[in-house]
Tab-separated table of C-alpha atoms in Angstrom:
chain	number	residue	atom	x	y	z
A	1087	MET	CA	5.589	-30.541	15.836
A	1088	ASN	CA	8.131	-28.503	17.753
A	1089	ASN	CA	8.203	-24.923	19.009
A	1090	ILE	CA	4.449	-24.560	19.292
A	1091	PRO	CA	3.764	-20.915	20.202
A	1092	GLU	CA	1.860	-20.802	23.451
A	1093	PRO	CA	-1.521	-19.105	23.581
A	1094	VAL	CA	-1.956	-16.063	25.817
A	1095	ASN	CA	-3.109	-18.149	28.791
A	1096	ASN	CA	-0.876	-21.180	28.724
A	1097	HIS	CA	-2.054	-22.577	32.032
A	1098	ALA	CA	-5.634	-22.868	30.870
A	1099	PRO	CA	-7.367	-26.230	31.030
A	1100	LYS	CA	-8.010	-28.114	27.818
A	1101	SER	CA	-11.703	-27.256	27.864
A	1102	GLN	CA	-11.030	-23.548	27.785
A	1103	THR	CA	-12.922	-21.544	25.199
A	1104	MET	CA	-10.623	-20.580	22.373
A	1105	ILE	CA	-13.058	-18.834	20.033
A	1106	LYS	CA	-16.420	-17.344	20.862
A	1107	PHE	CA	-18.900	-15.532	18.638
A	1108	GLU	CA	-21.610	-13.997	20.800
A	1109	SER	CA	-24.819	-12.612	19.240
A	1110	VAL	CA	-22.878	-11.396	16.230
A	1111	CYS	CA	-24.736	-9.396	13.588
A	1112	LEU	CA	-23.124	-8.423	10.336
A	1113	SER	CA	-24.469	-6.955	7.115
A	1114	LEU	CA	-22.450	-6.389	3.978
A	1115	GLN	CA	-23.738	-4.149	1.208
A	1116	GLY	CA	-27.235	-4.282	2.623
A	1117	LYS	CA	-27.275	-8.086	2.849
A	1118	GLU	CA	-27.526	-9.715	6.266
A	1119	ILE	CA	-24.656	-12.169	6.573
A	1120	LEU	CA	-24.841	-13.047	10.278
A	1121	THR	CA	-27.828	-12.501	12.576
A	1122	ASN	CA	-27.421	-13.098	16.308
A	1123	PHE	CA	-24.811	-15.680	15.482
A	1124	ASP	CA	-23.329	-17.725	18.333
A	1125	LEU	CA	-20.485	-20.200	18.137
A	1126	THR	CA	-18.092	-21.498	20.759
A	1127	ILE	CA	-14.980	-23.480	19.929
A	1128	LEU	CA	-12.883	-25.016	22.655
A	1129	LYS	CA	-9.130	-25.308	22.772
A	1130	ASN	CA	-7.841	-28.115	20.506
A	1131	GLU	CA	-11.320	-28.746	19.152
A	1132	LYS	CA	-11.652	-29.584	15.453
A	1133	VAL	CA	-14.705	-28.165	13.747
A	1134	LEU	CA	-15.857	-28.668	10.186
A	1135	ILE	CA	-18.219	-25.992	8.882
A	1136	GLN	CA	-20.372	-26.971	5.966
A	1137	GLY	CA	-23.003	-25.047	4.087
A	1138	LYS	CA	-23.736	-23.478	0.726
A	1139	SER	CA	-21.608	-20.673	-0.675
A	1140	GLY	CA	-22.229	-17.060	0.292
A	1141	ILE	CA	-23.648	-17.638	3.770
A	1142	GLY	CA	-20.718	-16.134	5.621
A	1143	LYS	CA	-18.420	-19.046	6.387
A	1144	THR	CA	-15.258	-17.295	5.187
A	1145	THR	CA	-16.456	-14.124	6.925
A	1146	LEU	CA	-15.975	-15.896	10.270
A	1147	PHE	CA	-12.287	-16.314	9.528
A	1148	LYS	CA	-11.964	-12.706	8.410
A	1149	LEU	CA	-13.606	-11.499	11.615
A	1150	LEU	CA	-11.217	-13.550	13.730
A	1151	LEU	CA	-8.249	-12.034	11.915
A	1152	GLY	CA	-9.630	-8.506	12.302
A	1153	PHE	CA	-10.223	-8.047	8.568
A	1154	GLY	CA	-13.854	-7.153	9.044
A	1155	THR	CA	-15.925	-5.367	11.634
A	1156	ILE	CA	-19.222	-6.544	13.069
A	1157	ASP	CA	-22.362	-4.456	13.512
A	1158	LYS	CA	-23.315	-5.968	16.884
A	1159	GLY	CA	-22.166	-8.640	19.311
A	1160	LYS	CA	-18.748	-9.863	20.371
A	1161	VAL	CA	-15.932	-11.884	18.848
A	1162	ILE	CA	-13.585	-13.231	21.497
A	1163	PHE	CA	-10.344	-15.054	20.795
A	1164	ASN	CA	-8.635	-16.764	23.720
A	1165	GLY	CA	-10.288	-14.365	26.131
A	1166	CYS	CA	-9.402	-11.257	24.138
A	1167	LYS	CA	-11.727	-9.069	22.140
A	1168	ILE	CA	-10.646	-8.449	18.543
A	1169	SER	CA	-9.277	-4.942	18.910
A	1170	LYS	CA	-6.238	-2.812	18.188
A	1171	ALA	CA	-4.732	-3.680	21.557
A	1172	HIS	CA	-4.891	-7.445	20.998
A	1173	ILE	CA	-4.756	-7.926	17.252
A	1174	THR	CA	-1.012	-8.605	16.950
A	1175	GLY	CA	-1.171	-11.193	19.731
A	1176	ILE	CA	-4.244	-12.775	18.130
A	1177	ARG	CA	-2.817	-12.945	14.599
A	1178	GLU	CA	0.358	-14.407	16.054
A	1179	GLN	CA	-1.701	-17.439	17.122
A	1180	ILE	CA	-3.756	-17.975	13.971
A	1181	PHE	CA	-2.713	-19.537	10.711
A	1182	TYR	CA	-5.227	-18.886	7.955
A	1183	LEU	CA	-5.175	-20.848	4.716
A	1184	SER	CA	-7.360	-18.862	2.342
A	1185	GLN	CA	-9.302	-20.551	-0.416
A	1186	ASP	CA	-7.081	-19.169	-3.187
A	1187	ILE	CA	-3.898	-19.225	-1.047
A	1188	ASP	CA	-3.349	-15.531	-1.691
A	1189	LEU	CA	0.416	-15.583	-1.331
A	1190	ARG	CA	2.190	-12.580	-2.756
A	1191	ASP	CA	4.354	-13.262	-5.742
A	1192	GLY	CA	8.041	-14.050	-5.428
A	1193	ILE	CA	10.433	-16.972	-5.171
A	1194	ILE	CA	8.886	-19.411	-2.679
A	1195	ASN	CA	12.082	-19.951	-0.719
A	1196	ASN	CA	12.562	-16.195	-0.205
A	1197	LEU	CA	8.928	-15.780	0.742
A	1198	ILE	CA	9.068	-18.581	3.309
A	1199	ASN	CA	12.273	-17.182	4.800
A	1200	GLU	CA	10.769	-13.680	5.018
A	1201	ILE	CA	7.621	-14.991	6.706
A	1202	LEU	CA	9.544	-17.079	9.222
A	1203	LYS	CA	11.977	-14.244	9.942
A	1204	ALA	CA	9.105	-11.819	10.530
A	1205	ASN	CA	7.688	-14.349	12.997
A	1206	SER	CA	11.101	-14.943	14.642
A	1207	ILE	CA	10.996	-18.631	13.767
A	1208	SER	CA	14.040	-20.610	12.773
A	1209	TYR	CA	13.868	-24.097	11.362
A	1210	LYS	CA	16.285	-26.827	10.473
A	1211	ASN	CA	16.620	-28.017	6.889
A	1212	ASP	CA	15.783	-31.529	8.089
A	1213	LYS	CA	12.349	-30.355	9.153
A	1214	LEU	CA	11.785	-28.606	5.844
A	1215	ASN	CA	12.862	-31.690	3.868
A	1216	GLU	CA	10.640	-33.892	5.997
A	1217	LEU	CA	7.635	-31.650	5.343
A	1218	LEU	CA	8.406	-31.402	1.620
A	1219	THR	CA	8.498	-35.197	1.402
A	1220	PHE	CA	5.301	-35.502	3.401
A	1221	LEU	CA	3.530	-33.034	1.119
A	1222	ASP	CA	4.968	-34.752	-1.956
A	1223	LEU	CA	6.730	-31.567	-3.056
A	1224	ASN	CA	10.051	-31.580	-4.881
A	1225	ILE	CA	12.769	-29.432	-3.278
A	1226	GLY	CA	13.093	-27.605	-6.622
A	1227	ILE	CA	9.677	-26.051	-6.032
A	1228	LEU	CA	11.297	-23.683	-3.531
A	1229	GLU	CA	13.071	-21.943	-6.414
A	1230	GLN	CA	9.827	-21.379	-8.330
A	1231	ASN	CA	7.680	-18.273	-8.411
A	1232	VAL	CA	4.372	-18.383	-6.574
A	1233	LYS	CA	2.525	-17.422	-9.763
A	1234	ASP	CA	3.894	-20.484	-11.583
A	1235	LEU	CA	2.386	-22.990	-9.139
A	1236	SER	CA	-0.575	-25.184	-9.977
A	1237	GLY	CA	-3.631	-25.141	-7.688
A	1238	GLY	CA	-2.578	-28.326	-5.893
A	1239	GLU	CA	1.007	-27.130	-5.434
A	1240	ARG	CA	-0.254	-23.828	-4.110
A	1241	GLN	CA	-2.357	-25.605	-1.510
A	1242	ARG	CA	0.559	-27.766	-0.431
A	1243	VAL	CA	2.940	-24.778	-0.247
A	1244	GLY	CA	0.304	-23.051	1.906
A	1245	LEU	CA	0.215	-26.093	4.183
A	1246	LEU	CA	4.017	-26.181	4.252
A	1247	ILE	CA	4.030	-22.590	5.566
A	1248	CYS	CA	1.311	-23.547	8.053
A	1249	PHE	CA	3.362	-26.451	9.425
A	1250	LEU	CA	6.536	-24.356	9.601
A	1251	LEU	CA	4.802	-21.482	11.396
A	1252	ASP	CA	3.201	-23.985	13.752
A	1253	ARG	CA	0.668	-21.552	15.206
A	1254	PRO	CA	-1.826	-22.969	17.728
A	1255	VAL	CA	-4.993	-22.175	15.767
A	1256	TRP	CA	-5.562	-23.168	12.154
A	1257	LEU	CA	-8.313	-21.770	9.961
A	1258	PHE	CA	-8.623	-23.655	6.702
A	1259	ASP	CA	-10.848	-22.554	3.842
A	1260	GLU	CA	-11.232	-25.447	1.393
A	1261	PRO	CA	-7.697	-26.703	2.091
A	1262	THR	CA	-7.948	-29.931	0.118
A	1263	SER	CA	-10.031	-28.932	-2.895
A	1264	ALA	CA	-7.156	-29.267	-5.400
A	1265	LEU	CA	-5.534	-32.411	-3.969
A	1266	ASP	CA	-5.855	-35.995	-5.164
A	1267	ASP	CA	-7.645	-38.543	-2.974
A	1268	VAL	CA	-4.516	-40.172	-1.554
A	1269	MET	CA	-2.981	-36.830	-0.589
A	1270	LYS	CA	-6.324	-35.615	0.794
A	1271	LYS	CA	-6.581	-38.555	3.169
A	1272	LYS	CA	-2.967	-38.272	4.278
A	1273	ILE	CA	-3.268	-34.543	4.993
A	1274	VAL	CA	-6.662	-34.758	6.702
A	1275	ASP	CA	-5.395	-37.491	9.046
A	1276	PHE	CA	-2.266	-35.514	9.814
A	1277	ILE	CA	-4.110	-32.248	10.436
A	1278	LEU	CA	-6.753	-33.762	12.678
A	1279	ASP	CA	-4.106	-35.521	14.688
A	1280	GLN	CA	-2.506	-32.241	15.802
A	1281	GLU	CA	-2.946	-30.664	19.236
A	1282	LYS	CA	-4.405	-27.534	17.683
A	1283	THR	CA	-7.669	-25.686	17.509
A	1284	ILE	CA	-8.768	-26.152	13.931
A	1285	ILE	CA	-11.729	-24.834	11.954
A	1286	ILE	CA	-12.207	-26.155	8.467
A	1287	ILE	CA	-14.572	-24.935	5.810
A	1288	SER	CA	-14.846	-27.678	3.247
A	1289	HIS	CA	-17.212	-29.413	0.932
A	1290	ASP	CA	-14.881	-32.428	0.864
A	1291	SER	CA	-16.483	-35.535	2.373
A	1292	VAL	CA	-13.055	-36.848	3.413
A	1293	TRP	CA	-13.151	-34.669	6.565
A	1294	LYS	CA	-16.372	-36.226	7.783
A	1295	LYS	CA	-14.831	-39.696	7.837
A	1296	ASN	CA	-12.626	-38.725	10.760
A	1297	ARG	CA	-14.126	-39.205	14.216
A	1298	ASN	CA	-12.173	-36.367	15.802
A	1299	ILE	CA	-14.155	-33.709	14.055
A	1300	LYS	CA	-17.292	-31.865	15.111
A	1301	ILE	CA	-19.554	-30.931	12.226
A	1302	GLU	CA	-21.390	-27.597	12.082
A	1303	ARG	CA	-23.907	-27.641	9.289
A	1304	TRP	CA	-25.221	-24.241	8.168
A	1305	GLU	CA	-28.456	-23.965	6.263
B	969	MET	CA	22.535	42.411	-19.314
B	970	GLY	CA	19.047	40.841	-19.342
B	971	ALA	CA	16.773	39.170	-21.865
B	972	GLN	CA	15.131	41.389	-24.399
B	973	ASP	CA	11.612	42.337	-23.357
B	974	LEU	CA	8.700	40.979	-25.377
B	975	ASN	CA	5.917	43.319	-26.302
B	976	PHE	CA	2.350	42.094	-26.049
B	977	LEU	CA	1.834	42.101	-29.797
B	978	SER	CA	4.836	39.869	-30.442
B	979	LEU	CA	3.701	37.546	-27.652
B	980	ALA	CA	0.217	37.417	-29.163
B	981	SER	CA	1.751	36.572	-32.550
B	982	LEU	CA	2.313	33.029	-31.190
B	983	LEU	CA	-1.453	32.531	-31.389
B	984	VAL	CA	-1.062	32.306	-35.198
B	985	PHE	CA	-0.033	28.659	-34.850
B	986	LEU	CA	-3.229	27.895	-32.984
B	987	ILE	CA	-5.270	28.472	-36.137
B	988	PRO	CA	-4.070	25.338	-38.016
B	989	ILE	CA	-4.210	23.337	-34.777
B	990	ILE	CA	-7.858	24.242	-34.192
B	991	TYR	CA	-8.579	23.551	-37.850
B	992	PHE	CA	-6.970	20.077	-37.707
B	993	ASN	CA	-8.685	19.228	-34.452
B	994	THR	CA	-12.038	20.154	-35.964
B	995	ARG	CA	-11.422	18.189	-39.153
B	996	LEU	CA	-10.122	15.179	-37.212
B	997	LYS	CA	-13.082	15.428	-34.814
B	998	LEU	CA	-10.566	15.564	-31.981
B	999	VAL	CA	-12.703	16.985	-29.205
B	1000	ILE	CA	-10.031	18.961	-27.377
B	1001	ASN	CA	-10.490	22.500	-28.686
B	1002	LYS	CA	-12.553	23.671	-25.735
B	1003	THR	CA	-10.122	22.203	-23.188
B	1004	LEU	CA	-7.186	23.562	-25.165
B	1005	ILE	CA	-8.539	27.095	-25.270
B	1006	THR	CA	-9.516	26.983	-21.595
B	1007	SER	CA	-6.016	25.795	-20.695
B	1008	ILE	CA	-4.366	28.537	-22.752
B	1009	ILE	CA	-6.560	31.206	-21.175
B	1010	ARG	CA	-5.860	29.819	-17.690
B	1011	MET	CA	-2.118	29.743	-18.375
B	1012	CYS	CA	-2.082	33.377	-19.547
B	1013	VAL	CA	-4.272	34.635	-16.689
B	1014	GLN	CA	-2.424	32.661	-13.993
B	1015	LEU	CA	1.013	33.699	-15.230
B	1016	GLY	CA	-0.223	37.285	-15.618
B	1017	PHE	CA	-1.246	37.290	-11.968
B	1018	VAL	CA	2.033	35.661	-10.952
B	1019	GLY	CA	3.854	38.446	-12.784
B	1020	VAL	CA	1.915	41.062	-10.849
B	1021	TYR	CA	2.276	39.573	-7.400
B	1022	LEU	CA	5.862	38.455	-7.887
B	1023	GLU	CA	6.756	42.058	-8.627
B	1024	PHE	CA	4.893	43.018	-5.486
B	1025	LEU	CA	6.635	40.299	-3.433
B	1026	PHE	CA	10.070	41.162	-4.826
B	1027	LYS	CA	9.527	44.826	-4.053
B	1028	LEU	CA	8.432	44.223	-0.445
B	1029	ASN	CA	10.861	41.339	0.088
B	1030	SER	CA	9.236	40.546	3.425
B	1031	PRO	CA	10.351	37.223	4.997
B	1032	LEU	CA	6.879	36.707	6.463
B	1033	LEU	CA	5.084	37.383	3.205
B	1034	ASN	CA	7.517	35.190	1.261
B	1035	SER	CA	7.006	32.332	3.710
B	1036	VAL	CA	3.226	32.680	3.553
B	1037	TYR	CA	3.457	32.620	-0.224
B	1038	LEU	CA	5.465	29.368	-0.087
B	1039	LEU	CA	2.944	27.808	2.293
B	1040	ILE	CA	0.151	28.723	-0.116
B	1041	MET	CA	2.136	27.132	-2.950
B	1042	ILE	CA	2.518	23.931	-0.901
B	1043	SER	CA	-1.219	23.893	-0.135
B	1044	ILE	CA	-2.088	24.251	-3.808
B	1045	ALA	CA	0.416	21.505	-4.664
B	1046	CYS	CA	-1.278	19.220	-2.079
B	1047	GLN	CA	-4.678	19.918	-3.551
B	1048	SER	CA	-3.417	19.113	-7.038
B	1049	ILE	CA	-1.736	15.868	-5.909
B	1050	ILE	CA	-4.788	14.649	-3.972
B	1051	ARG	CA	-7.097	15.379	-6.904
B	1052	SER	CA	-4.799	13.562	-9.351
B	1053	CYS	CA	-4.634	10.522	-7.056
B	1054	ASN	CA	-8.462	10.370	-6.720
B	1055	LEU	CA	-8.125	10.521	-2.941
B	1056	LYS	CA	-10.218	12.462	-0.443
B	1057	PHE	CA	-8.932	15.967	0.221
B	1058	LYS	CA	-10.052	16.251	3.845
B	1059	LEU	CA	-8.278	13.018	4.794
B	1060	PHE	CA	-5.024	13.477	2.927
B	1061	PHE	CA	-4.372	17.221	3.097
B	1062	VAL	CA	-2.617	17.336	6.478
B	1063	PRO	CA	-0.311	14.306	5.994
B	1064	LEU	CA	0.561	15.449	2.501
B	1065	PHE	CA	1.164	19.040	3.558
B	1066	PHE	CA	3.801	17.969	6.093
B	1067	SER	CA	5.363	15.425	3.775
B	1068	LEU	CA	6.004	18.248	1.309
B	1069	LEU	CA	6.816	20.929	3.844
B	1070	ILE	CA	9.563	19.074	5.748
B	1071	PRO	CA	11.896	18.104	2.857
B	1072	PHE	CA	11.020	21.284	1.013
B	1073	VAL	CA	12.064	23.579	3.866
B	1074	VAL	CA	15.230	21.588	4.625
B	1075	ILE	CA	16.425	21.395	1.005
B	1076	LEU	CA	15.357	24.907	0.048
B	1077	PHE	CA	17.163	26.524	2.968
B	1078	PHE	CA	20.180	24.268	2.483
B	1079	PHE	CA	20.236	25.345	-1.165
B	1080	ASN	CA	20.080	29.023	-0.254
B	1081	ALA	CA	22.397	28.896	2.764
B	1082	VAL	CA	25.047	26.350	1.820
B	1083	VAL	CA	24.970	26.144	-1.963
B	1084	VAL	CA	24.156	29.693	-3.117
B	1085	ARG	CA	25.323	31.238	0.169
B	1086	ILE	CA	22.993	34.196	0.250
B	1087	ASP	CA	22.848	36.331	3.377
B	1088	ASN	CA	19.099	36.708	3.556
B	1089	LEU	CA	17.642	33.191	3.392
B	1090	PHE	CA	14.191	34.635	2.766
B	1091	GLU	CA	15.340	36.718	-0.217
B	1092	ALA	CA	12.313	36.657	-2.519
B	1093	LYS	CA	14.450	36.514	-5.689
B	1094	TYR	CA	15.814	33.097	-4.667
B	1095	LEU	CA	13.179	31.713	-2.331
B	1096	ILE	CA	10.166	32.001	-4.577
B	1097	PRO	CA	11.390	30.933	-8.031
B	1098	ILE	CA	13.594	28.148	-6.693
B	1099	GLY	CA	10.874	27.018	-4.270
B	1100	GLY	CA	8.367	27.001	-7.110
B	1101	MET	CA	10.668	24.994	-9.338
B	1102	LEU	CA	11.382	22.391	-6.638
B	1103	LEU	CA	7.723	22.080	-5.757
B	1104	GLY	CA	6.509	21.907	-9.346
B	1105	ASN	CA	8.920	19.112	-10.143
B	1106	SER	CA	8.140	17.035	-7.085
B	1107	LEU	CA	4.395	16.882	-7.839
B	1108	ARG	CA	4.827	14.200	-10.470
B	1109	SER	CA	6.703	11.782	-8.232
B	1110	ILE	CA	4.312	12.129	-5.285
B	1111	ILE	CA	1.319	11.592	-7.577
B	1112	ILE	CA	2.889	8.438	-9.040
B	1113	GLY	CA	4.007	7.180	-5.614
B	1114	LEU	CA	0.816	7.797	-3.693
B	1115	SER	CA	-1.626	6.688	-6.379
B	1116	ASN	CA	0.318	3.505	-7.229
B	1117	PHE	CA	0.596	2.632	-3.541
B	1118	TYR	CA	-3.095	2.901	-2.690
B	1119	ALA	CA	-4.381	1.646	-6.051
B	1120	GLY	CA	-1.990	-1.336	-5.803
B	1121	ILE	CA	-3.285	-2.352	-2.375
B	1122	GLN	CA	-6.893	-1.769	-3.365
B	1123	LYS	CA	-6.498	-3.982	-6.436
B	1124	ASP	CA	-4.590	-6.617	-4.514
B	1125	GLU	CA	-6.441	-6.420	-1.203
B	1126	LYS	CA	-6.817	-10.163	-0.655
B	1127	VAL	CA	-3.094	-10.712	-1.127
B	1128	TYR	CA	-2.261	-7.764	1.140
B	1129	LEU	CA	-4.524	-9.044	3.936
B	1130	TYR	CA	-3.167	-12.548	3.553
B	1131	SER	CA	0.334	-11.116	3.982
B	1132	VAL	CA	-0.815	-9.293	7.134
B	1133	SER	CA	-1.982	-12.627	8.539
B	1134	LEU	CA	1.227	-14.442	7.611
B	1135	PHE	CA	3.758	-11.782	8.549
B	1136	ASN	CA	1.702	-10.464	11.457
B	1137	ASN	CA	3.305	-7.131	10.666
B	1138	ARG	CA	1.665	-4.405	8.616
B	1139	MET	CA	4.944	-2.870	7.472
B	1140	GLN	CA	6.163	-6.228	6.106
B	1141	ALA	CA	2.868	-6.689	4.301
B	1142	LEU	CA	3.066	-3.177	2.849
B	1143	LYS	CA	6.700	-3.430	1.787
B	1144	PRO	CA	6.236	-4.752	-1.786
B	1145	TYR	CA	3.562	-2.129	-2.548
B	1146	PHE	CA	5.762	0.611	-1.167
B	1147	LEU	CA	8.831	-0.553	-3.100
B	1148	GLN	CA	6.910	-0.828	-6.357
B	1149	SER	CA	5.263	2.578	-6.080
B	1150	PHE	CA	8.391	4.274	-4.777
B	1151	SER	CA	10.589	3.006	-7.621
B	1152	ALA	CA	7.961	4.070	-10.160
B	1153	ALA	CA	7.854	7.503	-8.517
B	1154	ILE	CA	11.558	8.234	-8.606
B	1155	ALA	CA	12.356	6.501	-11.914
B	1156	PRO	CA	11.514	9.583	-14.064
B	1157	ILE	CA	13.869	11.948	-12.190
B	1158	ILE	CA	16.673	9.375	-12.287
B	1159	ALA	CA	16.140	8.924	-16.039
B	1160	SER	CA	15.950	12.668	-16.449
B	1161	MET	CA	19.299	13.151	-14.652
B	1162	ALA	CA	20.867	10.626	-16.998
B	1163	THR	CA	19.713	12.371	-20.166
B	1164	ILE	CA	19.767	16.019	-19.160
B	1165	GLY	CA	21.832	18.068	-21.544
B	1166	LEU	CA	21.706	15.362	-24.200
B	1167	VAL	CA	17.989	15.205	-24.813
B	1168	SER	CA	16.764	18.358	-23.154
B	1169	LEU	CA	18.058	21.719	-22.058
B	1170	PRO	CA	16.261	22.482	-18.844
B	1171	GLY	CA	14.071	25.531	-18.375
B	1172	MET	CA	16.069	27.005	-15.543
B	1173	MET	CA	19.286	26.967	-17.557
B	1174	THR	CA	17.577	28.439	-20.569
B	1175	GLY	CA	16.047	31.147	-18.415
B	1176	GLN	CA	19.348	32.010	-16.797
B	1177	ILE	CA	21.216	32.188	-20.086
B	1178	LEU	CA	18.486	34.410	-21.526
B	1179	GLY	CA	18.665	36.463	-18.340
B	1180	GLY	CA	22.361	37.150	-18.963
B	1181	SER	CA	24.216	34.469	-16.991
B	1182	ILE	CA	27.144	32.786	-18.642
B	1183	PRO	CA	26.553	29.085	-19.468
B	1184	ALA	CA	29.047	27.919	-16.794
B	1185	VAL	CA	27.030	29.629	-14.040
B	1186	ALA	CA	23.739	28.417	-15.514
B	1187	ILE	CA	25.037	24.840	-15.579
B	1188	LYS	CA	26.198	24.968	-11.939
B	1189	TYR	CA	22.762	26.195	-10.886
B	1190	GLN	CA	21.138	23.496	-12.987
B	1191	ILE	CA	23.205	20.756	-11.356
B	1192	ALA	CA	22.364	22.113	-7.895
B	1193	ILE	CA	18.689	22.266	-8.832
B	1194	MET	CA	18.673	18.707	-10.171
B	1195	PHE	CA	20.182	17.421	-6.917
B	1196	SER	CA	17.596	19.359	-4.918
B	1197	ILE	CA	14.669	18.168	-7.045
B	1198	PHE	CA	15.818	14.572	-6.641
B	1199	TYR	CA	16.183	14.888	-2.865
B	1200	ILE	CA	12.782	16.519	-2.475
B	1201	GLU	CA	11.092	13.940	-4.716
B	1202	TYR	CA	12.746	11.114	-2.818
B	1203	PHE	CA	11.904	12.275	0.675
B	1204	SER	CA	8.509	13.830	0.020
B	1205	THR	CA	7.259	10.709	-1.793
B	1206	MET	CA	8.517	8.508	1.023
B	1207	LEU	CA	6.979	10.735	3.698
B	1208	ALA	CA	3.712	11.089	1.764
B	1209	VAL	CA	3.220	7.323	1.930
B	1210	ILE	CA	4.362	7.027	5.561
B	1211	PHE	CA	2.363	10.006	6.868
B	1212	SER	CA	-0.786	8.908	5.042
B	1213	LEU	CA	-0.843	5.386	6.525
B	1214	LYS	CA	-2.806	6.590	9.534
B	1215	VAL	CA	-5.701	7.747	7.376
B	1216	GLY	CA	-5.232	5.093	4.699
B	1217	PHE	CA	-5.737	2.117	7.017
B	1218	ASN	CA	-7.977	1.379	9.957
B	1219	GLU	CA	-6.578	0.419	13.349
B	1220	LEU	CA	-6.635	-3.266	12.396
B	1221	ASP	CA	-4.466	-2.608	9.295
B	1222	VAL	CA	-7.298	-2.907	6.761
B	1223	LEU	CA	-7.341	-0.427	3.858
B	1224	ASN	CA	-10.016	2.240	4.394
B	1225	GLN	CA	-12.202	2.009	1.314
B	1226	ASP	CA	-13.651	5.479	1.896
B	1227	ILE	CA	-10.350	7.226	1.108
B	1228	PHE	CA	-11.057	7.047	-2.618
B	1229	VAL	CA	-13.159	9.564	-4.483
B	1230	ALA	CA	-15.913	7.614	-6.221
B	1231	ASN	CA	-15.613	7.630	-9.997
B	1232	GLU	CA	-18.566	9.287	-11.614
């Protein structure tokens, strides 16, 4: 992948801590979601988080993106606390693929162009065609409306945006749930082969087959 | 030449038509009689008071008093808008007040100074009725704009937040909600400009003709008023959304859920 945006500290060693949750406590509507939660993820580490629904896995992603506030503790991203001063720089480094791929409606091509323009990223058509072929997407899909996509197409369009944005940290929430087995394997191998920090929430066993991944099992 | 005065008895004669309406409502079990009567009483009392203090204001014709009166009108308009949008008064009053005040003052004084060309810009006869008309008409668009904007983001919060993460720019993420609510807000005045004279004869024109103006003068005033209403609606709706962003969202661009008044 080309044009990888550099993290804040680009001279840091490979073992540098990229993400750190330190004694985090969080309650939502009276329910304790996280209690003294600790988690450290190193640069370029690949972590699979598994556990039953409703125990706060997606909340981790939301906290990293600044979409939720914690009651106690610290959330540190690349040495920076999630705060007003750092949030733009932090979001600039994270690509988040939400479970429902909550893209706003519109023609996909226009949406992709708007997103890339807002991020000051230019791409060559060759790269786009290469990614479309890799994701088994027809070029005609770019002229479709987001709302007309099937679940599998939506996931692949989300991944297409992820690969085009090429941010250094990827947060994936059930990224392969609507894909067939062949596509799943191809995408998992590709993703885990990248020099990126990647956290995946997935119930798919296909992720576990790869040796590059660290598994965090939540009870 | 002015309109013929109405005596109280002839005005009260209009109540005759309320009798069948109340009868039908009762028979149809349409439970609006109490609200209807309350509204009619409020209208009569409020307009009665306006009559009294407008006479007082016109007589004194004090620039300070006229300006204070306009500021009170803007405050009441803000209160009415915030209540209609189900938003919290203490959070939205200040941003809304300035979003109305700025275009209102600019357009109103432009109207009086450049269009009508009166010497005393604070002349009660122009300032108060024209100000009232501009303000009254712009309420609708701000209500539509502000409520659609915040209700749209609240309903669509996951999509909005996902856009924030992708665009990494709050304004880009807000753009579709702003465009949708803004077009809905100004659509009625644009439609109204297209049909005025064909479908409806506006109140100001009617009032002026009854007051003794010739139709040509009344029409010129009406055109000037329509321009002014449109400009105020356009800018005040836009500013209402922009000025309210600071209270509407937290510092990490997430919609503040406590801006809404809880439905009972």
